[in-house]
mmCIF file of C-alpha atoms in Angstrom:
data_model
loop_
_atom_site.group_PDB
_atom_site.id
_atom_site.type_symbol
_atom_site.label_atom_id
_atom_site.label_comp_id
_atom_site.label_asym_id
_atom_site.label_seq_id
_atom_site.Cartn_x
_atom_site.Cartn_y
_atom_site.Cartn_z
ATOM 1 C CA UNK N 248 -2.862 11.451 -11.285
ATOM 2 C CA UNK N 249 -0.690 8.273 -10.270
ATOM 3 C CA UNK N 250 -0.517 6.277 -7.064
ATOM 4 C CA UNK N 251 1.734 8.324 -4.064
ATOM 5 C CA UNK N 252 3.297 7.479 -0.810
ATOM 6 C CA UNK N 253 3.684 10.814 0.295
ATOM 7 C CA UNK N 254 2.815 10.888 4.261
ATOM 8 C CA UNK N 255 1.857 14.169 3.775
ATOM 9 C CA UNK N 256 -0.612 14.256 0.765
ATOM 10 C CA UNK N 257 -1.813 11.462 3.051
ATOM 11 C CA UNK N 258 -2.300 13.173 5.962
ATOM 12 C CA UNK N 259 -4.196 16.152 4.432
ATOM 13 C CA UNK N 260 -6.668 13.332 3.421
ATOM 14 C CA UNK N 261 -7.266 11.399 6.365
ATOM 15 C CA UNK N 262 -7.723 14.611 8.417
ATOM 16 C CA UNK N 263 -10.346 16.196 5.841
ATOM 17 C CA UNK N 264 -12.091 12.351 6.114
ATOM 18 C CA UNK N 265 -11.944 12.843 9.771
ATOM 19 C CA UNK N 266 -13.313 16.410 9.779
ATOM 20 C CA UNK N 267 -16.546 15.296 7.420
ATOM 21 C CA UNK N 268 -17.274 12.273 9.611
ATOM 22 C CA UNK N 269 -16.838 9.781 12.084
ATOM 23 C CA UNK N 270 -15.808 7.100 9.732
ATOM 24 C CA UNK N 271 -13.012 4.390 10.326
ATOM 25 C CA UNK N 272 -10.152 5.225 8.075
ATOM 26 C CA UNK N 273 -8.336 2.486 5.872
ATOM 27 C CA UNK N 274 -5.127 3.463 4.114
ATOM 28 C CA UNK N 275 -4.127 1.212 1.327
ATOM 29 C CA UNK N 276 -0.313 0.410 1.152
ATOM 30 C CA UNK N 277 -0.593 -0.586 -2.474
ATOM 31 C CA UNK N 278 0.826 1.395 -5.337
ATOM 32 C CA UNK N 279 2.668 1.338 -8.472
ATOM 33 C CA UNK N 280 4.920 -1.181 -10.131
ATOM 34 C CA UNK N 281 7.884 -0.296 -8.639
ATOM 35 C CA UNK N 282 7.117 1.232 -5.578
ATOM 36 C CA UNK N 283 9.298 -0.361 -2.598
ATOM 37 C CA UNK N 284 7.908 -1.369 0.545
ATOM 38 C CA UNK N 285 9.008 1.453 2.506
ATOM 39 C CA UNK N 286 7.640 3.902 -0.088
ATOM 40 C CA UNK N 287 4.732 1.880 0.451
ATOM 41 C CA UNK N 288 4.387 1.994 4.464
ATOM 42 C CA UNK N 289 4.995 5.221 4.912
ATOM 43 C CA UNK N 290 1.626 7.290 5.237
ATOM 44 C CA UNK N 291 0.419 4.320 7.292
ATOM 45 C CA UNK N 292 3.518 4.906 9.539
ATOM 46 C CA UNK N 293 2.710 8.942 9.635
ATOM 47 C CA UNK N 294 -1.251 8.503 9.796
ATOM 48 C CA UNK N 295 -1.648 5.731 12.439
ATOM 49 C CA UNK N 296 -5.407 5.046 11.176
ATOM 50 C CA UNK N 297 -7.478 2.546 12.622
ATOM 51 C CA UNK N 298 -6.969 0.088 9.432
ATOM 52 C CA UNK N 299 -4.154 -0.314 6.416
ATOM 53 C CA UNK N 300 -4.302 -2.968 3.935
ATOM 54 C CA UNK N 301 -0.611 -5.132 4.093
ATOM 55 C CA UNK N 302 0.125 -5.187 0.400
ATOM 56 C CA UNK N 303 3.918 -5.278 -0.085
ATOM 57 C CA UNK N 304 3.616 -5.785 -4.186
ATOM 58 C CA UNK N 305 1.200 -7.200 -6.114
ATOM 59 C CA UNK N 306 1.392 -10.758 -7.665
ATOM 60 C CA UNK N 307 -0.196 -9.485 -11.153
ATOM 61 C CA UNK N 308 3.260 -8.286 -12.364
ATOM 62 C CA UNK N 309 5.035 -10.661 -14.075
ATOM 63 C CA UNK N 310 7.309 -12.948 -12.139
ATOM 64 C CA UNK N 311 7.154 -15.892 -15.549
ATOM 65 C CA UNK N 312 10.978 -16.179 -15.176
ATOM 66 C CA UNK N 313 11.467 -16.877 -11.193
ATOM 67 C CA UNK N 314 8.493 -19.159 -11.575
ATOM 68 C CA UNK N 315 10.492 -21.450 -13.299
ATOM 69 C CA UNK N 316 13.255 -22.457 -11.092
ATOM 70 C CA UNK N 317 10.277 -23.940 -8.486
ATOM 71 C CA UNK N 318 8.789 -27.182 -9.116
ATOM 72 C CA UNK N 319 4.773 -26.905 -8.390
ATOM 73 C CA UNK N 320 5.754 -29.082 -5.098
ATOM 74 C CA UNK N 321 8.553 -26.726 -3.830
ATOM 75 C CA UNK N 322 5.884 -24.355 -2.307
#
């Protein structure tokens, strides 16, 4: 498999979650490298659960070269 955005694969989830139990649902809007933030919002947007994570890209891919233009006291 590999991370998705589709609302709809999404749905199907949170409404078999929801038929199983009474649990608070959390959708995570993290992803793959690559994967804009609307890609990333959008079964959040569709879904309306109770929780979502507010990832927007992760800070583990490398960002070595736009490091460099800031001096350690520029941020």
């Amino acid at each position: 498999g590999h991370p998705t955005s589709d609302p709809e694969v999404i749905r199907q989830i949170v409404s078999l979650i929801k038929e199983g139990c009474d649990a608070i649902v959390g959708i995570s809007t993290g992803g793959g490298m690559g994967m804009m933030p609307e890609g990333r919002l959008q079964g959040a947007a569709v879904c309306q659960p109770e929780l979502a994570s507010f990832n927007l890209g992760s800070m583990n891919f490398s960002m070595h070269p736009v490091a460099r233009r800031y001096k350690p006291e520029d941020w």
